[in-house]
Amino acid sequence: MPGNSFGQCFCITTFGESHGIALGVIIDGCPPNLPLNEPDIQRELDKRAPGKRLTTPRKEPDKVEILSGTFEGKTTGTPITLVIFNKDIDSTKYEPIKDLFRPGHGDFTYFKKYGIRDWKGGGRASGRETVARVAAGAVAKKVLDTEGIRVIAYTVALGGIRAKERDLDFIYKNPLFCCDKEAYGLMERRIPEVKEMGDSIGGIVEVLATGCPPGLGEPVFDKLDADLAKAMMSIGAVKGVEIGSGFRAAEMLGSENNDEITPDGFLTNNAGGILAGISNGDEIILRAAIKPIPSIEKIQRTIDIHGRVGEISVKGRHDVSAIPRIVPVCEAMVRLVLADHLLRLKAIR
Amino acid sequence: MPGNSFGQCFCITTFGESHGIALGVIIDGCPPNLPLNEPDIQRELDKRAPGKRLTTPRKEPDKVEILSGTFEGKTTGTPITLVIFNKDIDSTKYEPIKDLFRPGHGDFTYFKKYGIRDWKGGGRASGRETVARVAAGAVAKKVLDTEGIRVIAYTVALGGIRAKERDLDFIYKNPLFCCDKEAYGLMERRIPEVKEMGDSIGGIVEVLATGCPPGLGEPVFDKLDADLAKAMMSIGAVKGVEIGSGFRAAEMLGSENNDEITPDGFLTNNAGGILAGISNGDEIILRAAIKPIPSIEKIQRTIDIHGRVGEISVKGRHDVSAIPRIVPVCEAMVRLVLADHLLRLKAIR
Amino acid sequence: MPGNSFGQCFCITTFGESHGIALGVIIDGCPPNLPLNEPDIQRELDKRAPGKRLTTPRKEPDKVEILSGTFEGKTTGTPITLVIFNKDIDSTKYEPIKDLFRPGHGDFTYFKKYGIRDWKGGGRASGRETVARVAAGAVAKKVLDTEGIRVIAYTVALGGIRAKERDLDFIYKNPLFCCDKEAYGLMERRIPEVKEMGDSIGGIVEVLATGCPPGLGEPVFDKLDADLAKAMMSIGAVKGVEIGSGFRAAEMLGSENNDEITPDGFLTNNAGGILAGISNGDEIILRAAIKPIPSIEKIQRTIDIHGRVGEISVKGRHDVSAIPRIVPVCEAMVRLVLADHLLRLKAIR
Amino acid sequence: MPGNSFGQCFCITTFGESHGIALGVIIDGCPPNLPLNEPDIQRELDKRAPGKRLTTPRKEPDKVEILSGTFEGKTTGTPITLVIFNKDIDSTKYEPIKDLFRPGHGDFTYFKKYGIRDWKGGGRASGRETVARVAAGAVAKKVLDTEGIRVIAYTVALGGIRAKERDLDFIYKNPLFCCDKEAYGLMERRIPEVKEMGDSIGGIVEVLATGCPPGLGEPVFDKLDADLAKAMMSIGAVKGVEIGSGFRAAEMLGSENNDEITPDGFLTNNAGGILAGISNGDEIILRAAIKPIPSIEKIQRTIDIHGRVGEISVKGRHDVSAIPRIVPVCEAMVRLVLADHLLRLKAIR
């Protein structure tokens, strides 16, 4: 399988370029008879919609259409195709930099790999690619709903400002999906400062899954945490992933990091809900490090496609941070992994 | 594909239990006419061999045999099978805890998933499973050799002690594969202290790949970093993975994190050699967080397979840390990913 | 991978229902920089277009659109999405039989498997599904063109009338893609007779591939002939496949069936161009047995979805035979297999 | 995935050369808690054992060993490894022809593909490779047993002599697994005649599966019949496959070929138990055309690896026909397909 598919039993294949005709996804392997309508998917897409005061001026009416796989509002077991036609496309802003590589951006490596440059809006290397993931995640959610599995993602750090609380109620009450009211206040002030500098910032997204039965995950390579790590790292801006105690585990003693077991469950959750690659029935918890968006207005040294020295200032309508738009993407990817492993578990039962 | 296979074009499938008859691997998709003999593989296996003063008293003569796939010292293009028969097996030490779950260990989740308990030595959930990965990695190395790609892994932290230098020459001069002489001195003293406490420690392993051509990695899901993250996280003890600037990127500005480009290459390497999931020709660099080994002598609360309260002290001949044995495992996993993506790149050229 | 994908390196995933919104395909793994425009694909689609005097009255303007994967007329290495929106849909003719199973048709098994019935036009079980295969085959053709590989399919039998000549020039001069002028005359007369009876007929399609280098095919399971057999049998109406001497080989002596070898090549081609699953450089030749179309006007006994006895006469605008529409489908499937194996071969070279 | 794996959920990977150290298979995805011991597998292997009067003088004590995946006689859900060490190896008879290609044999194409020649006993291109398939099939049988699915294969034609009866009781009462006593009598006399001529013969094997629930098979590419066709055609000697009415369907009218449906089931079984790629609950029936064994004593023209003209007479201890040894191989392959699709069906239920 080439690289645009993900999942073994619940498998998605995505397509589409930022400034192309459409983006979309085929979901193959979805069980039949699940209720599915466009509004179910639209709701998730709207979470990553721009137009919010704090982040981006771009207005894309990301409207999803179901092209196949349902009949009278139910999945049929055949491939579900979701498509979002691109509107509001204006590639003229990319013309001045059509031959220049943006530092930190994939246009350099795409050109080196494929020998062809789709300079309009980043082509397939654009963060916009993730719209298809979010759409697919909405279908995965339907599968998880049947088992009572819930997944929620939220911002725990932005530009060095860290959440100290994990207030799940606050998440949908702020445009950054931040889980800490106080931290949110600081973040809200930080964004315009960074924008003013013509720069960008990153952050950390945490994802929490509750209601997972024990048994999800296939040793030794398709471990649940291994597939989650791949899922997260496959999102363009992610540079690190950790499960449970994560990098802190490297400094703990075994007696601290081990989660003692009682008949009522685990006393702690340093494992992040996964042991030896298999869910243990506890909450699954992971974090992804998001790098600052590479397209910045600040002038940077670079080269063009002919190898000549140049400098670049990216002026388009870019976000200051991949957060919050990346938050529902992280959520979607975790749902896709869990839905896939749920079906895989059923296969051997 | 079930979970014991890894790779699309250069694909391995591993098998074997810690106290079973044998462990091993089939490598399918290896190009023909590469020189391959048992000593090539044995050399890598010996790197993870125990018996070193600082780590473990267990003595396993891990002797590899090639069962298929070569003819007169060359690969033939057919599946290469490597097997290591288990010797020096004594399961009696596991008998007292055969019904007890070890906190932090996979025996709980394996039992919940499969409904059967192979209590001898941890079965397939044992770290010993990785011997097959190292053997396979030695074959991947042969593929990478043809392109001049080199991979090296080393210890950058152990039990909270961090390397400050990256002295590659020192790595093979100390039994912990540490890249910093001073840090090594501290680590060397820390290990017996932890052992004395009946406890264990974790650390951080860094992996460096040089000589990679641009173009390795398949967007958007099989990104090179996504596959590397999965590869690392699929190793039992790993709880976190980061590429290049990793979690630090979450706190950097875009102008700091972006690697500016000149005709002579990138000025920095925060990307860790990978942009948008494709290698950029620079050094690939990643780190994995290793948790402390869960099997400790210190008494911990737990339950047995019937759900009854109990406590456990694991007395076997266990390592104090997965480091250094895990170091060549990390190295092997990175080699497997790179070899696979090298072949995948060739397919479209 | 679920069932709607085909190919390892050159991989397609199809979607769409007969009376749904659209049908289409994502092609992932196509090499970059191949010229590709909609007319290239339309040309192949038109081959299976109905509206021809001898076969079917249905008029579908099967117009293909490229949604992704090309830039300025060239493939970019990203997923190529082709979509054909359904027009001219009228499901009213299916209403009288919406609860009845058609003997010989997949509506029975789809209902048993998925527990839901898309009664409009056969849903995904319709032969119309193959439009996506033909579209994908047009892209595979671009890959094969780079190596000078040519694939052609033609009718060698229809309703018991067998071609005696293999006149490749005649194929595109008759609407049945028959390779024998005399046989065509008889076939042409047979079709209206069968139509008059309210019945249907089957036939045999042969596919010939020239210019294949030796080395295509991956033992032992993904043999070239094994993948070709799967490709053919995956077409709804196909009940049998044979390569080279095929079923005749069962009655031959080894000395007759073996193709003797000279420095100038093989003296015969009973192998059909494939030995031990690998192309031998000779012409690849295979045949598929096509069953008569199950939807007939003639009254047949059946049951409805509640298990009640009924009888059925399918009155829609159905073809008398899957031939000739299935001919370009067979051609496309062989192209897809060859393109895939061509890329797989490159991976190990 | 390279070519030596088969199956999506119940997945096997085989290895080994005819005159190498061992042959074997890893089975990944087998459900846990199935009873499995070496005699279960040995029983199937013995079916393909030579040493029977009519076929071959070679004596291989094909003794299977379970290297992993079971614990106290039950499957654990981890990879099951089966290995058969080669004994009784004598490659000296191959020395005179080590540079000559055998007409009809894979040594030509293996050499062209891989550029290396394992001349001993045919290497991986030997029919002996199928021993691993039969071993794996014995495990698939365990999975099918849980659902009451039975698979049986038998000879319906040999060297042009066709069975007229389908007497299942007779199958195991004759060394050719023939299902017709009278035909067997003729076959028994034919074999020594062909042997005397230094020639070989082929035949036809039929496989019957009973007890299959409706719903097995994944449209549109992984149709049950498509996977069965691939499974059969992946066996070296098979040149054709047909399901149900097969090639006869090409000459039938729709009204003849359609199986009418009643509340008690189908009135006929031209479909061979599969409609639109999904099992319909009826008996599954298919046939494979077996070519005559290419290695014959009769002198044939050929070339050597340097392209020089030569002639060859293969003198080793070869069978006159792949039948009967291929019969349990066909049986095993059908079992593997059904077990895989059974698990795949469970995944969406």
PDB file of C-alpha atoms in Angstrom, chain A residues 1-6 8 12 14 101 103-106 108-110 112-114 124 129 133 159-160 162 190 197 199-204 214-223 225-227 229-230 233-236 239-243 246-247 249-255 257-263 266-267 270-271 274-276 278-280 287-294 296 298 300-303 307 309 333 344-345 348-349, chain B residues 1-6 8 12 14 101 103-106 108-110 112-114 124 129 133 159-160 162 190 194 197 199-204 214-215 217-223 225-227 229-230 233-236 238-243 246-247 249-255 257-263 266-267 270-271 274-276 278-280 287 289-294 296 298 300-303 307 309 333 344-345 348-349:
ATOM      1  CA  MET A   1       0.000   0.000   0.000  1.00  0.00           C
ATOM      2  CA  PRO A   2       1.287   3.430  -0.859  1.00  0.00           C
ATOM      3  CA  GLY A   3       1.245   6.151   1.752  1.00  0.00           C
ATOM      4  CA  ASN A   4      -2.176   7.742   1.567  1.00  0.00           C
ATOM      5  CA  SER A   5      -4.030   4.931   3.283  1.00  0.00           C
ATOM      6  CA  PHE A   6      -4.312   4.343   7.000  1.00  0.00           C
ATOM      7  CA  GLN A   8      -6.114  -2.246   8.397  1.00  0.00           C
ATOM      8  CA  ILE A  12      -9.110   5.364   4.954  1.00  0.00           C
ATOM      9  CA  THR A  14      -7.276  10.458   1.413  1.00  0.00           C
ATOM     10  CA  PHE A 101      11.390  26.932  -0.977  1.00  0.00           C
ATOM     11  CA  PRO A 103      12.150  27.011   5.250  1.00  0.00           C
ATOM     12  CA  GLY A 104      10.506  24.387   7.435  1.00  0.00           C
ATOM     13  CA  HIS A 105       7.987  23.557   4.728  1.00  0.00           C
ATOM     14  CA  GLY A 106       7.541  20.408   2.661  1.00  0.00           C
ATOM     15  CA  PHE A 108      11.555  21.412  -0.691  1.00  0.00           C
ATOM     16  CA  THR A 109      11.209  17.686  -0.060  1.00  0.00           C
ATOM     17  CA  TYR A 110       8.217  17.188  -2.349  1.00  0.00           C
ATOM     18  CA  LYS A 112      13.261  16.580  -4.382  1.00  0.00           C
ATOM     19  CA  LYS A 113      11.192  13.433  -4.218  1.00  0.00           C
ATOM     20  CA  TYR A 114       8.789  13.896  -7.107  1.00  0.00           C
ATOM     21  CA  ARG A 124      -0.629  18.114  -0.964  1.00  0.00           C
ATOM     22  CA  GLU A 129      -4.903  18.005   3.687  1.00  0.00           C
ATOM     23  CA  ARG A 133      -8.837  13.206   8.181  1.00  0.00           C
ATOM     24  CA  GLY A 159       3.935  29.159  22.609  1.00  0.00           C
ATOM     25  CA  GLY A 160       5.416  28.069  25.909  1.00  0.00           C
ATOM     26  CA  ARG A 162       1.223  25.631  29.688  1.00  0.00           C
ATOM     27  CA  ARG A 190       0.228  35.924  23.032  1.00  0.00           C
ATOM     28  CA  MET A 197       6.222  39.954  14.847  1.00  0.00           C
ATOM     29  CA  ASP A 199       6.261  34.959  13.377  1.00  0.00           C
ATOM     30  CA  SER A 200       4.479  31.806  14.532  1.00  0.00           C
ATOM     31  CA  ILE A 201       4.232  29.520  17.549  1.00  0.00           C
ATOM     32  CA  GLY A 202       3.659  25.878  18.359  1.00  0.00           C
ATOM     33  CA  GLY A 203       2.217  24.048  21.297  1.00  0.00           C
ATOM     34  CA  ILE A 204       1.115  20.737  22.743  1.00  0.00           C
ATOM     35  CA  PRO A 214      -9.085  -3.849  27.379  1.00  0.00           C
ATOM     36  CA  GLY A 215      -7.663  -5.686  24.399  1.00  0.00           C
ATOM     37  CA  LEU A 216      -7.227  -3.035  21.715  1.00  0.00           C
ATOM     38  CA  GLY A 217      -3.837  -3.273  20.024  1.00  0.00           C
ATOM     39  CA  GLU A 218      -1.934  -5.941  18.115  1.00  0.00           C
ATOM     40  CA  PRO A 219       1.552  -6.852  19.283  1.00  0.00           C
ATOM     41  CA  VAL A 220       4.299  -6.618  18.434  1.00  0.00           C
ATOM     42  CA  PHE A 221       4.409  -3.942  15.727  1.00  0.00           C
ATOM     43  CA  ASP A 222       0.815  -2.779  15.481  1.00  0.00           C
ATOM     44  CA  LYS A 223       0.738  -1.996  19.160  1.00  0.00           C
ATOM     45  CA  ASP A 225       0.549   3.067  21.143  1.00  0.00           C
ATOM     46  CA  ALA A 226       2.685   2.443  18.064  1.00  0.00           C
ATOM     47  CA  ASP A 227      -0.262   3.070  15.783  1.00  0.00           C
ATOM     48  CA  ALA A 229       2.300   7.461  17.553  1.00  0.00           C
ATOM     49  CA  LYS A 230       2.245   6.971  13.806  1.00  0.00           C
ATOM     50  CA  MET A 233       3.335  11.949  13.744  1.00  0.00           C
ATOM     51  CA  SER A 234       1.667  11.661  10.358  1.00  0.00           C
ATOM     52  CA  ILE A 235       0.113  15.063  10.993  1.00  0.00           C
ATOM     53  CA  GLY A 236       2.406  17.540   9.298  1.00  0.00           C
ATOM     54  CA  LYS A 239       7.433  16.603  15.981  1.00  0.00           C
ATOM     55  CA  GLY A 240       6.921  14.452  19.074  1.00  0.00           C
ATOM     56  CA  VAL A 241       4.467  12.066  20.669  1.00  0.00           C
ATOM     57  CA  GLU A 242       4.258  10.631  24.139  1.00  0.00           C
ATOM     58  CA  ILE A 243       1.892   8.225  25.868  1.00  0.00           C
ATOM     59  CA  GLY A 246       5.923   9.804  28.278  1.00  0.00           C
ATOM     60  CA  PHE A 247       9.334  11.458  28.422  1.00  0.00           C
ATOM     61  CA  ALA A 249       9.122   8.037  32.424  1.00  0.00           C
ATOM     62  CA  ALA A 250      12.762   8.271  31.400  1.00  0.00           C
ATOM     63  CA  GLU A 251      13.516   9.863  34.764  1.00  0.00           C
ATOM     64  CA  MET A 252      11.284   7.809  37.024  1.00  0.00           C
ATOM     65  CA  LEU A 253      12.005   4.717  39.045  1.00  0.00           C
ATOM     66  CA  GLY A 254      10.169   1.556  38.132  1.00  0.00           C
ATOM     67  CA  SER A 255       8.369   1.632  41.450  1.00  0.00           C
ATOM     68  CA  ASN A 257       6.177   4.537  37.037  1.00  0.00           C
ATOM     69  CA  ASN A 258       4.478   1.149  37.453  1.00  0.00           C
ATOM     70  CA  ASP A 259       0.727   1.420  37.975  1.00  0.00           C
ATOM     71  CA  GLU A 260      -0.195  -0.810  40.882  1.00  0.00           C
ATOM     72  CA  ILE A 261      -3.311  -2.904  40.383  1.00  0.00           C
ATOM     73  CA  THR A 262      -6.293  -3.417  42.657  1.00  0.00           C
ATOM     74  CA  PRO A 263      -9.570  -5.223  42.068  1.00  0.00           C
ATOM     75  CA  PHE A 266      -5.112   0.761  38.485  1.00  0.00           C
ATOM     76  CA  LEU A 267      -4.011   3.137  41.240  1.00  0.00           C
ATOM     77  CA  ASN A 270       1.464   6.356  34.006  1.00  0.00           C
ATOM     78  CA  ALA A 271       0.895   3.783  31.315  1.00  0.00           C
ATOM     79  CA  ILE A 274      -1.731   0.971  27.285  1.00  0.00           C
ATOM     80  CA  LEU A 275       0.476  -1.897  28.427  1.00  0.00           C
ATOM     81  CA  ALA A 276       2.669  -3.823  26.008  1.00  0.00           C
ATOM     82  CA  ILE A 278      -2.673  -3.325  24.353  1.00  0.00           C
ATOM     83  CA  SER A 279      -5.302  -1.136  26.024  1.00  0.00           C
ATOM     84  CA  ASN A 280      -5.730  -1.974  29.697  1.00  0.00           C
ATOM     85  CA  ARG A 287       0.320  14.228  23.823  1.00  0.00           C
ATOM     86  CA  ALA A 288       1.677  15.612  20.567  1.00  0.00           C
ATOM     87  CA  ALA A 289       4.235  18.384  20.186  1.00  0.00           C
ATOM     88  CA  ILE A 290       3.186  20.838  17.486  1.00  0.00           C
ATOM     89  CA  LYS A 291       5.888  22.877  15.797  1.00  0.00           C
ATOM     90  CA  PRO A 292       5.314  26.524  14.883  1.00  0.00           C
ATOM     91  CA  ILE A 293       3.857  27.012  11.408  1.00  0.00           C
ATOM     92  CA  PRO A 294       6.757  27.390   8.948  1.00  0.00           C
ATOM     93  CA  ILE A 296       5.950  33.257   8.305  1.00  0.00           C
ATOM     94  CA  LYS A 298       9.513  37.356   8.783  1.00  0.00           C
ATOM     95  CA  GLN A 300      14.321  34.099   5.970  1.00  0.00           C
ATOM     96  CA  ARG A 301      17.183  32.879   3.864  1.00  0.00           C
ATOM     97  CA  THR A 302      16.381  30.186   1.341  1.00  0.00           C
ATOM     98  CA  ILE A 303      17.087  28.913  -2.165  1.00  0.00           C
ATOM     99  CA  GLY A 307      19.505  26.241  -6.222  1.00  0.00           C
ATOM    100  CA  VAL A 309      20.248  32.024  -3.077  1.00  0.00           C
ATOM    101  CA  MET A 333      -6.579  10.476  14.140  1.00  0.00           C
ATOM    102  CA  ARG A 344      -9.335  -5.895  14.467  1.00  0.00           C
ATOM    103  CA  LEU A 345     -10.160  -7.142  17.937  1.00  0.00           C
ATOM    104  CA  ILE A 348     -10.228 -12.751  16.520  1.00  0.00           C
ATOM    105  CA  ARG A 349     -13.169 -13.001  18.908  1.00  0.00           C
TER     106      ARG A 349
ATOM    107  CA  MET B   1      -2.029  -7.855   7.978  1.00  0.00           C
ATOM    108  CA  PRO B   2      -2.012  -8.794  11.644  1.00  0.00           C
ATOM    109  CA  GLY B   3       0.392  -7.087  13.971  1.00  0.00           C
ATOM    110  CA  ASN B   4       3.625  -9.035  13.758  1.00  0.00           C
ATOM    111  CA  SER B   5       4.688  -7.714  10.381  1.00  0.00           C
ATOM    112  CA  PHE B   6       6.417  -4.431   9.672  1.00  0.00           C
ATOM    113  CA  GLN B   8       5.678  -2.552   3.001  1.00  0.00           C
ATOM    114  CA  ILE B  12       9.582  -8.479   8.337  1.00  0.00           C
ATOM    115  CA  THR B  14       8.641 -11.903  13.732  1.00  0.00           C
ATOM    116  CA  PHE B 101       0.006  -9.682  37.154  1.00  0.00           C
ATOM    117  CA  PRO B 103       2.382  -3.886  37.498  1.00  0.00           C
ATOM    118  CA  GLY B 104       3.559  -2.089  34.379  1.00  0.00           C
ATOM    119  CA  HIS B 105       3.911  -5.349  32.481  1.00  0.00           C
ATOM    120  CA  GLY B 106       1.961  -6.663  29.526  1.00  0.00           C
ATOM    121  CA  PHE B 108      -2.312  -8.162  32.340  1.00  0.00           C
ATOM    122  CA  THR B 109      -3.312  -6.946  28.891  1.00  0.00           C
ATOM    123  CA  TYR B 110      -2.282 -10.113  27.058  1.00  0.00           C
ATOM    124  CA  LYS B 112      -7.409  -9.659  28.929  1.00  0.00           C
ATOM    125  CA  LYS B 113      -7.040  -9.711  25.156  1.00  0.00           C
ATOM    126  CA  TYR B 114      -6.355 -13.351  24.470  1.00  0.00           C
ATOM    127  CA  ARG B 124       5.624 -12.846  23.667  1.00  0.00           C
ATOM    128  CA  GLU B 129      11.068 -10.534  21.479  1.00  0.00           C
ATOM    129  CA  ARG B 133      14.214  -7.199  15.331  1.00  0.00           C
ATOM    130  CA  GLY B 159      17.865   7.487  35.301  1.00  0.00           C
ATOM    131  CA  GLY B 160      17.809  11.254  34.983  1.00  0.00           C
ATOM    132  CA  ARG B 162      21.822  13.332  30.804  1.00  0.00           C
ATOM    133  CA  ARG B 190      23.780   4.847  39.491  1.00  0.00           C
ATOM    134  CA  VAL B 194      19.127   1.179  41.838  1.00  0.00           C
ATOM    135  CA  MET B 197      16.964  -0.705  46.004  1.00  0.00           C
ATOM    136  CA  ASP B 199      14.141  -0.921  41.618  1.00  0.00           C
ATOM    137  CA  SER B 200      14.729   0.030  37.974  1.00  0.00           C
ATOM    138  CA  ILE B 201      15.396   3.076  35.804  1.00  0.00           C
ATOM    139  CA  GLY B 202      14.674   4.327  32.298  1.00  0.00           C
ATOM    140  CA  GLY B 203      16.418   6.720  29.958  1.00  0.00           C
ATOM    141  CA  ILE B 204      16.556   8.212  26.511  1.00  0.00           C
ATOM    142  CA  PRO B 214      16.288  13.252  -0.043  1.00  0.00           C
ATOM    143  CA  GLY B 215      13.003  11.634  -0.950  1.00  0.00           C
ATOM    144  CA  GLY B 217       8.988   8.870   3.048  1.00  0.00           C
ATOM    145  CA  GLU B 218       5.499   8.555   1.610  1.00  0.00           C
ATOM    146  CA  PRO B 219       2.972  11.250   2.444  1.00  0.00           C
ATOM    147  CA  VAL B 220       0.547  11.610   3.964  1.00  0.00           C
ATOM    148  CA  PHE B 221       0.294   8.710   6.404  1.00  0.00           C
ATOM    149  CA  ASP B 222       3.447   6.730   5.719  1.00  0.00           C
ATOM    150  CA  LYS B 223       5.582   9.753   6.333  1.00  0.00           C
ATOM    151  CA  ASP B 225       8.805  10.338  10.678  1.00  0.00           C
ATOM    152  CA  ALA B 226       5.423   8.674  11.182  1.00  0.00           C
ATOM    153  CA  ASP B 227       6.900   5.284  10.364  1.00  0.00           C
ATOM    154  CA  ALA B 229       7.600   6.984  15.426  1.00  0.00           C
ATOM    155  CA  LYS B 230       5.664   3.773  15.027  1.00  0.00           C
ATOM    156  CA  MET B 233       6.899   3.108  19.929  1.00  0.00           C
ATOM    157  CA  SER B 234       6.458  -0.520  18.928  1.00  0.00           C
ATOM    158  CA  ILE B 235       9.412  -1.342  21.181  1.00  0.00           C
ATOM    159  CA  GLY B 236       7.878  -2.416  24.465  1.00  0.00           C
ATOM    160  CA  VAL B 238       9.220   3.179  24.707  1.00  0.00           C
ATOM    161  CA  LYS B 239       6.742   5.821  25.946  1.00  0.00           C
ATOM    162  CA  GLY B 240       7.678   8.788  23.771  1.00  0.00           C
ATOM    163  CA  VAL B 241       9.334   9.660  20.487  1.00  0.00           C
ATOM    164  CA  GLU B 242      10.520  12.948  19.076  1.00  0.00           C
ATOM    165  CA  ILE B 243      12.159  13.980  15.821  1.00  0.00           C
ATOM    166  CA  GLY B 246      10.830  17.475  19.078  1.00  0.00           C
ATOM    167  CA  PHE B 247       8.969  18.672  22.160  1.00  0.00           C
ATOM    168  CA  ALA B 249       9.578  22.852  18.994  1.00  0.00           C
ATOM    169  CA  ALA B 250       6.370  23.441  20.935  1.00  0.00           C
ATOM    170  CA  GLU B 251       8.052  26.359  22.664  1.00  0.00           C
ATOM    171  CA  MET B 252       9.973  27.839  19.764  1.00  0.00           C
ATOM    172  CA  LEU B 253       9.071  30.590  17.359  1.00  0.00           C
ATOM    173  CA  GLY B 254       8.715  29.698  13.715  1.00  0.00           C
ATOM    174  CA  SER B 255      11.718  31.834  12.878  1.00  0.00           C
ATOM    175  CA  ASN B 257      12.559  26.400  14.453  1.00  0.00           C
ATOM    176  CA  ASN B 258      12.644  26.766  10.666  1.00  0.00           C
ATOM    177  CA  ASP B 259      15.908  25.614   9.138  1.00  0.00           C
ATOM    178  CA  GLU B 260      17.042  28.247   6.680  1.00  0.00           C
ATOM    179  CA  ILE B 261      18.329  26.937   3.379  1.00  0.00           C
ATOM    180  CA  THR B 262      21.496  27.797   1.478  1.00  0.00           C
ATOM    181  CA  PRO B 263      22.980  26.289  -1.657  1.00  0.00           C
ATOM    182  CA  PHE B 266      20.376  23.728   5.775  1.00  0.00           C
ATOM    183  CA  LEU B 267      21.821  26.094   8.360  1.00  0.00           C
ATOM    184  CA  ASN B 270      15.544  21.345  13.864  1.00  0.00           C
ATOM    185  CA  ALA B 271      13.621  19.299  11.357  1.00  0.00           C
ATOM    186  CA  ILE B 274      12.578  15.243   7.692  1.00  0.00           C
ATOM    187  CA  LEU B 275      10.194  17.804   6.192  1.00  0.00           C
ATOM    188  CA  ALA B 276       6.541  16.995   5.555  1.00  0.00           C
ATOM    189  CA  ILE B 278      10.112  13.181   3.491  1.00  0.00           C
ATOM    190  CA  SER B 279      13.848  13.071   4.162  1.00  0.00           C
ATOM    191  CA  ASN B 280      15.570  16.316   3.171  1.00  0.00           C
ATOM    192  CA  ARG B 287      14.925  10.220  20.373  1.00  0.00           C
ATOM    193  CA  ALA B 289      11.933   7.781  25.948  1.00  0.00           C
ATOM    194  CA  ILE B 290      12.520   4.447  27.654  1.00  0.00           C
ATOM    195  CA  LYS B 291      10.485   3.650  30.746  1.00  0.00           C
ATOM    196  CA  PRO B 292      12.027   1.815  33.701  1.00  0.00           C
ATOM    197  CA  ILE B 293      11.715  -1.948  33.501  1.00  0.00           C
ATOM    198  CA  PRO B 294       8.475  -2.984  35.234  1.00  0.00           C
ATOM    199  CA  ILE B 296      11.265  -5.137  40.044  1.00  0.00           C
ATOM    200  CA  LYS B 298      10.446  -4.092  45.345  1.00  0.00           C
ATOM    201  CA  GLN B 300       4.040  -3.838  44.771  1.00  0.00           C
ATOM    202  CA  ARG B 301       0.292  -4.227  45.058  1.00  0.00           C
ATOM    203  CA  THR B 302      -1.393  -6.229  42.354  1.00  0.00           C
ATOM    204  CA  ILE B 303      -4.138  -8.754  41.612  1.00  0.00           C
ATOM    205  CA  GLY B 307      -9.075 -10.724  40.429  1.00  0.00           C
ATOM    206  CA  VAL B 309      -5.715  -8.877  45.848  1.00  0.00           C
ATOM    207  CA  MET B 333      14.131  -0.408  13.930  1.00  0.00           C
ATOM    208  CA  ARG B 344       9.507   2.224  -1.812  1.00  0.00           C
ATOM    209  CA  LEU B 345      11.264   5.198  -3.347  1.00  0.00           C
ATOM    210  CA  ILE B 348       8.289   5.126  -8.298  1.00  0.00           C
ATOM    211  CA  ARG B 349      11.566   6.044  -9.946  1.00  0.00           C
TER     212      ARG B 349
END
